[in-house]
C-alpha positions as protocol buffer text, in pm:
chain_id: "A"
residue {
  index: 1
  type: UNK
  ca { x: 11541 y: 10466 z: 9946 }
}
residue {
  index: 2
  type: UNK
  ca { x: 11594 y: 10248 z: 10220 }
}
residue {
  index: 3
  type: UNK
  ca { x: 11662 y: 9870 z: 10244 }
}
residue {
  index: 4
  type: UNK
  ca { x: 11325 y: 9834 z: 10409 }
}
residue {
  index: 5
  type: UNK
  ca { x: 11125 y: 10040 z: 10139 }
}
residue {
  index: 6
  type: UNK
  ca { x: 11298 y: 9840 z: 9866 }
}
residue {
  index: 7
  type: UNK
  ca { x: 11201 y: 9515 z: 10028 }
}
residue {
  index: 8
  type: UNK
  ca { x: 10860 y: 9624 z: 10118 }
}
residue {
  index: 9
  type: UNK
  ca { x: 10786 y: 9718 z: 9763 }
}
residue {
  index: 10
  type: UNK
  ca { x: 10921 y: 9387 z: 9635 }
}
residue {
  index: 11
  type: UNK
  ca { x: 10706 y: 9203 z: 9871 }
}
residue {
  index: 12
  type: UNK
  ca { x: 10400 y: 9399 z: 9770 }
}
residue {
  index: 13
  type: UNK
  ca { x: 10463 y: 9326 z: 9402 }
}
residue {
  index: 14
  type: UNK
  ca { x: 10541 y: 8941 z: 9471 }
}
residue {
  index: 15
  type: UNK
  ca { x: 10233 y: 8917 z: 9695 }
}
residue {
  index: 16
  type: UNK
  ca { x: 10018 y: 9084 z: 9431 }
}
residue {
  index: 17
  type: UNK
  ca { x: 10172 y: 8847 z: 9153 }
}
residue {
  index: 18
  type: UNK
  ca { x: 10082 y: 8551 z: 9363 }
}
residue {
  index: 19
  type: UNK
  ca { x: 9735 y: 8615 z: 9415 }
}
residue {
  index: 20
  type: UNK
  ca { x: 9680 y: 8617 z: 9017 }
}
residue {
  index: 21
  type: UNK
  ca { x: 9492 y: 8340 z: 8893 }
}
residue {
  index: 22
  type: UNK
  ca { x: 9770 y: 8281 z: 8619 }
}
residue {
  index: 23
  type: UNK
  ca { x: 10044 y: 8257 z: 8879 }
}
residue {
  index: 24
  type: UNK
  ca { x: 10188 y: 7942 z: 9059 }
}
residue {
  index: 25
  type: UNK
  ca { x: 10202 y: 8086 z: 9402 }
}
residue {
  index: 26
  type: UNK
  ca { x: 10445 y: 7795 z: 9498 }
}
residue {
  index: 27
  type: UNK
  ca { x: 10702 y: 7908 z: 9256 }
}
residue {
  index: 28
  type: UNK
  ca { x: 10865 y: 8268 z: 9292 }
}
residue {
  index: 29
  type: UNK
  ca { x: 11183 y: 8355 z: 9087 }
}
residue {
  index: 30
  type: UNK
  ca { x: 11364 y: 8678 z: 9148 }
}
residue {
  index: 31
  type: UNK
  ca { x: 11624 y: 8865 z: 8931 }
}
residue {
  index: 32
  type: UNK
  ca { x: 11751 y: 9205 z: 8901 }
}
residue {
  index: 33
  type: UNK
  ca { x: 12050 y: 9420 z: 8755 }
}
residue {
  index: 34
  type: UNK
  ca { x: 12297 y: 9612 z: 8932 }
}
residue {
  index: 35
  type: UNK
  ca { x: 12122 y: 9755 z: 9233 }
}
residue {
  index: 36
  type: UNK
  ca { x: 11845 y: 9517 z: 9158 }
}
residue {
  index: 37
  type: UNK
  ca { x: 12094 y: 9238 z: 9156 }
}
residue {
  index: 38
  type: UNK
  ca { x: 12193 y: 9315 z: 9499 }
}
residue {
  index: 39
  type: UNK
  ca { x: 11815 y: 9329 z: 9611 }
}
residue {
  index: 40
  type: UNK
  ca { x: 11783 y: 8997 z: 9452 }
}
residue {
  index: 41
  type: UNK
  ca { x: 12005 y: 8860 z: 9702 }
}
residue {
  index: 42
  type: UNK
  ca { x: 11868 y: 9052 z: 9982 }
}
residue {
  index: 43
  type: UNK
  ca { x: 11497 y: 8932 z: 9879 }
}
residue {
  index: 44
  type: UNK
  ca { x: 11628 y: 8586 z: 9844 }
}
residue {
  index: 45
  type: UNK
  ca { x: 11716 y: 8592 z: 10213 }
}
residue {
  index: 46
  type: UNK
  ca { x: 11430 y: 8793 z: 10340 }
}
residue {
  index: 47
  type: UNK
  ca { x: 11119 y: 8693 z: 10145 }
}
residue {
  index: 48
  type: UNK
  ca { x: 10971 y: 8343 z: 10232 }
}
residue {
  index: 49
  type: UNK
  ca { x: 10894 y: 8115 z: 9926 }
}
residue {
  index: 50
  type: UNK
  ca { x: 11175 y: 8248 z: 9678 }
}
residue {
  index: 51
  type: UNK
  ca { x: 11225 y: 7929 z: 9464 }
}
residue {
  index: 52
  type: UNK
  ca { x: 11523 y: 8062 z: 9273 }
}
residue {
  index: 53
  type: UNK
  ca { x: 11741 y: 8382 z: 9238 }
}
residue {
  index: 54
  type: UNK
  ca { x: 11954 y: 8505 z: 8969 }
}
residue {
  index: 55
  type: UNK
  ca { x: 12127 y: 8836 z: 9041 }
}
residue {
  index: 56
  type: UNK
  ca { x: 12302 y: 9019 z: 8741 }
}
residue {
  index: 57
  type: UNK
  ca { x: 12606 y: 9181 z: 8879 }
}
residue {
  index: 58
  type: UNK
  ca { x: 12471 y: 9255 z: 9209 }
}
residue {
  index: 59
  type: UNK
  ca { x: 12699 y: 9405 z: 9462 }
}
residue {
  index: 60
  type: UNK
  ca { x: 12755 y: 9137 z: 9729 }
}
residue {
  index: 61
  type: UNK
  ca { x: 12897 y: 9397 z: 9983 }
}
residue {
  index: 62
  type: UNK
  ca { x: 12616 y: 9666 z: 9933 }
}
residue {
  index: 63
  type: UNK
  ca { x: 12461 y: 9798 z: 10257 }
}
residue {
  index: 64
  type: UNK
  ca { x: 12182 y: 10038 z: 10310 }
}
residue {
  index: 65
  type: UNK
  ca { x: 12162 y: 10323 z: 10534 }
}
residue {
  index: 66
  type: UNK
  ca { x: 11897 y: 10184 z: 10740 }
}
residue {
  index: 67
  type: UNK
  ca { x: 12082 y: 9849 z: 10754 }
}
residue {
  index: 68
  type: UNK
  ca { x: 12455 y: 9899 z: 10822 }
}
residue {
  index: 69
  type: UNK
  ca { x: 12650 y: 9582 z: 10822 }
}
residue {
  index: 70
  type: UNK
  ca { x: 12386 y: 9402 z: 10636 }
}
residue {
  index: 71
  type: UNK
  ca { x: 12518 y: 9273 z: 10291 }
}
residue {
  index: 72
  type: UNK
  ca { x: 12496 y: 8964 z: 10102 }
}
residue {
  index: 73
  type: UNK
  ca { x: 12780 y: 8797 z: 10293 }
}
residue {
  index: 74
  type: UNK
  ca { x: 12592 y: 8848 z: 10623 }
}
residue {
  index: 75
  type: UNK
  ca { x: 12268 y: 8689 z: 10469 }
}
residue {
  index: 76
  type: UNK
  ca { x: 12447 y: 8373 z: 10323 }
}
residue {
  index: 77
  type: UNK
  ca { x: 12295 y: 8124 z: 10594 }
}
residue {
  index: 78
  type: UNK
  ca { x: 11930 y: 8237 z: 10457 }
}
residue {
  index: 79
  type: UNK
  ca { x: 11996 y: 8199 z: 10089 }
}
residue {
  index: 80
  type: UNK
  ca { x: 11892 y: 7846 z: 10068 }
}
residue {
  index: 81
  type: UNK
  ca { x: 11727 y: 7831 z: 9695 }
}
residue {
  index: 82
  type: UNK
  ca { x: 11926 y: 7778 z: 9388 }
}
residue {
  index: 83
  type: UNK
  ca { x: 12117 y: 8084 z: 9279 }
}
residue {
  index: 84
  type: UNK
  ca { x: 12257 y: 8155 z: 8951 }
}
residue {
  index: 85
  type: UNK
  ca { x: 12507 y: 8459 z: 8961 }
}
residue {
  index: 86
  type: UNK
  ca { x: 12577 y: 8661 z: 8629 }
}
residue {
  index: 87
  type: UNK
  ca { x: 12898 y: 8897 z: 8658 }
}
residue {
  index: 88
  type: UNK
  ca { x: 13154 y: 9046 z: 8453 }
}
residue {
  index: 89
  type: UNK
  ca { x: 13504 y: 8963 z: 8532 }
}
residue {
  index: 90
  type: UNK
  ca { x: 13612 y: 9318 z: 8407 }
}
residue {
  index: 91
  type: UNK
  ca { x: 13380 y: 9491 z: 8663 }
}
residue {
  index: 92
  type: UNK
  ca { x: 13578 y: 9769 z: 8858 }
}
residue {
  index: 93
  type: UNK
  ca { x: 13321 y: 9817 z: 9121 }
}
residue {
  index: 94
  type: UNK
  ca { x: 13248 y: 9439 z: 9201 }
}
residue {
  index: 95
  type: UNK
  ca { x: 13585 y: 9276 z: 9224 }
}
residue {
  index: 96
  type: UNK
  ca { x: 13584 y: 8898 z: 9104 }
}
residue {
  index: 97
  type: UNK
  ca { x: 13764 y: 8789 z: 9411 }
}
residue {
  index: 98
  type: UNK
  ca { x: 13452 y: 8919 z: 9589 }
}
residue {
  index: 99
  type: UNK
  ca { x: 13212 y: 8724 z: 9380 }
}
residue {
  index: 100
  type: UNK
  ca { x: 13425 y: 8421 z: 9387 }
}
residue {
  index: 101
  type: UNK
  ca { x: 13456 y: 8436 z: 9775 }
}
residue {
  index: 102
  type: UNK
  ca { x: 13089 y: 8484 z: 9809 }
}
residue {
  index: 103
  type: UNK
  ca { x: 12994 y: 8198 z: 9566 }
}
residue {
  index: 104
  type: UNK
  ca { x: 13252 y: 7978 z: 9786 }
}
residue {
  index: 105
  type: UNK
  ca { x: 13103 y: 8077 z: 10091 }
}
residue {
  index: 106
  type: UNK
  ca { x: 12735 y: 8018 z: 9981 }
}
residue {
  index: 107
  type: UNK
  ca { x: 12820 y: 7691 z: 9839 }
}
residue {
  index: 108
  type: UNK
  ca { x: 12942 y: 7566 z: 10167 }
}
residue {
  index: 109
  type: UNK
  ca { x: 12575 y: 7586 z: 10277 }
}
residue {
  index: 110
  type: UNK
  ca { x: 12395 y: 7556 z: 9968 }
}
residue {
  index: 111
  type: UNK
  ca { x: 12523 y: 7329 z: 9699 }
}
residue {
  index: 112
  type: UNK
  ca { x: 12275 y: 7438 z: 9415 }
}
residue {
  index: 113
  type: UNK
  ca { x: 12481 y: 7760 z: 9347 }
}
residue {
  index: 114
  type: UNK
  ca { x: 12673 y: 7877 z: 9003 }
}
residue {
  index: 115
  type: UNK
  ca { x: 12844 y: 8204 z: 8963 }
}
residue {
  index: 116
  type: UNK
  ca { x: 12952 y: 8296 z: 8598 }
}
residue {
  index: 117
  type: UNK
  ca { x: 13233 y: 8556 z: 8549 }
}
residue {
  index: 118
  type: UNK
  ca { x: 13231 y: 8642 z: 8188 }
}
residue {
  index: 119
  type: UNK
  ca { x: 13594 y: 8736 z: 8089 }
}
residue {
  index: 120
  type: UNK
  ca { x: 13635 y: 9101 z: 7947 }
}
residue {
  index: 121
  type: UNK
  ca { x: 13268 y: 9181 z: 8058 }
}
residue {
  index: 122
  type: UNK
  ca { x: 13240 y: 9503 z: 8262 }
}
residue {
  index: 123
  type: UNK
  ca { x: 12950 y: 9614 z: 8505 }
}
residue {
  index: 124
  type: UNK
  ca { x: 12610 y: 9632 z: 8309 }
}
residue {
  index: 125
  type: UNK
  ca { x: 12738 y: 9412 z: 8015 }
}
residue {
  index: 126
  type: UNK
  ca { x: 12372 y: 9330 z: 7944 }
}
residue {
  index: 127
  type: UNK
  ca { x: 12282 y: 9697 z: 7863 }
}
residue {
  index: 128
  type: UNK
  ca { x: 12239 y: 9669 z: 7479 }
}
residue {
  index: 129
  type: UNK
  ca { x: 12155 y: 10041 z: 7500 }
}
residue {
  index: 130
  type: UNK
  ca { x: 12493 y: 10135 z: 7599 }
}
residue {
  index: 131
  type: UNK
  ca { x: 12773 y: 10035 z: 7347 }
}
residue {
  index: 132
  type: UNK
  ca { x: 13044 y: 10138 z: 7581 }
}
residue {
  index: 133
  type: UNK
  ca { x: 12970 y: 9846 z: 7813 }
}
residue {
  index: 134
  type: UNK
  ca { x: 12741 y: 9603 z: 7613 }
}
residue {
  index: 135
  type: UNK
  ca { x: 12883 y: 9253 z: 7549 }
}
residue {
  index: 136
  type: UNK
  ca { x: 12689 y: 9048 z: 7291 }
}
residue {
  index: 137
  type: UNK
  ca { x: 12842 y: 8709 z: 7371 }
}
residue {
  index: 138
  type: UNK
  ca { x: 12819 y: 8738 z: 7739 }
}
residue {
  index: 139
  type: UNK
  ca { x: 12472 y: 8885 z: 7727 }
}
residue {
  index: 140
  type: UNK
  ca { x: 12337 y: 8599 z: 7508 }
}
residue {
  index: 141
  type: UNK
  ca { x: 12500 y: 8337 z: 7703 }
}
residue {
  index: 142
  type: UNK
  ca { x: 12371 y: 8489 z: 8037 }
}
residue {
  index: 143
  type: UNK
  ca { x: 12006 y: 8530 z: 7905 }
}
residue {
  index: 144
  type: UNK
  ca { x: 11990 y: 8142 z: 7799 }
}
residue {
  index: 145
  type: UNK
  ca { x: 12150 y: 8045 z: 8133 }
}
residue {
  index: 146
  type: UNK
  ca { x: 11866 y: 8263 z: 8317 }
}
residue {
  index: 147
  type: UNK
  ca { x: 11609 y: 8092 z: 8111 }
}
residue {
  index: 148
  type: UNK
  ca { x: 11715 y: 7736 z: 8150 }
}
residue {
  index: 149
  type: UNK
  ca { x: 11782 y: 7811 z: 8537 }
}
residue {
  index: 150
  type: UNK
  ca { x: 11427 y: 7954 z: 8575 }
}
residue {
  index: 151
  type: UNK
  ca { x: 11276 y: 7668 z: 8348 }
}
residue {
  index: 152
  type: UNK
  ca { x: 11439 y: 7395 z: 8573 }
}
residue {
  index: 153
  type: UNK
  ca { x: 11378 y: 7567 z: 8909 }
}
residue {
  index: 154
  type: UNK
  ca { x: 11031 y: 7718 z: 8846 }
}
residue {
  index: 155
  type: UNK
  ca { x: 10835 y: 7494 z: 8600 }
}
residue {
  index: 156
  type: UNK
  ca { x: 10929 y: 7154 z: 8770 }
}
């Protein structure tokens, strides 16, 4: 699937949700896991009106075949909303140094950024259906942080 198709699908879903009577159209939070975490950062940069973004172990260097060279680093200037990043410090596919560097670069332009690297947590540490990677303490802490983060930035 191309980046354009992913972002188009996300835009269609968000546009639909915003039109619902129960929705607060002026508040939009995005979150996703793994590939969805990477898309969380891309959506935050590309979709107008994102109020808060929370990627879960989303690749900060992921590119798509229809957008070579477009990774999260290249989008930093457009990620202006609060961001909470939830990452495993033992993720072999997303080096902690990349996460720290991304957070540092993003923080230069956006002070409302926090990235958590959970010690000993691998990629997909929230997947409670995968005992080989699930980390209960990290998952519970990350979920509490996510709820507090969205509560602060989407309910106010």
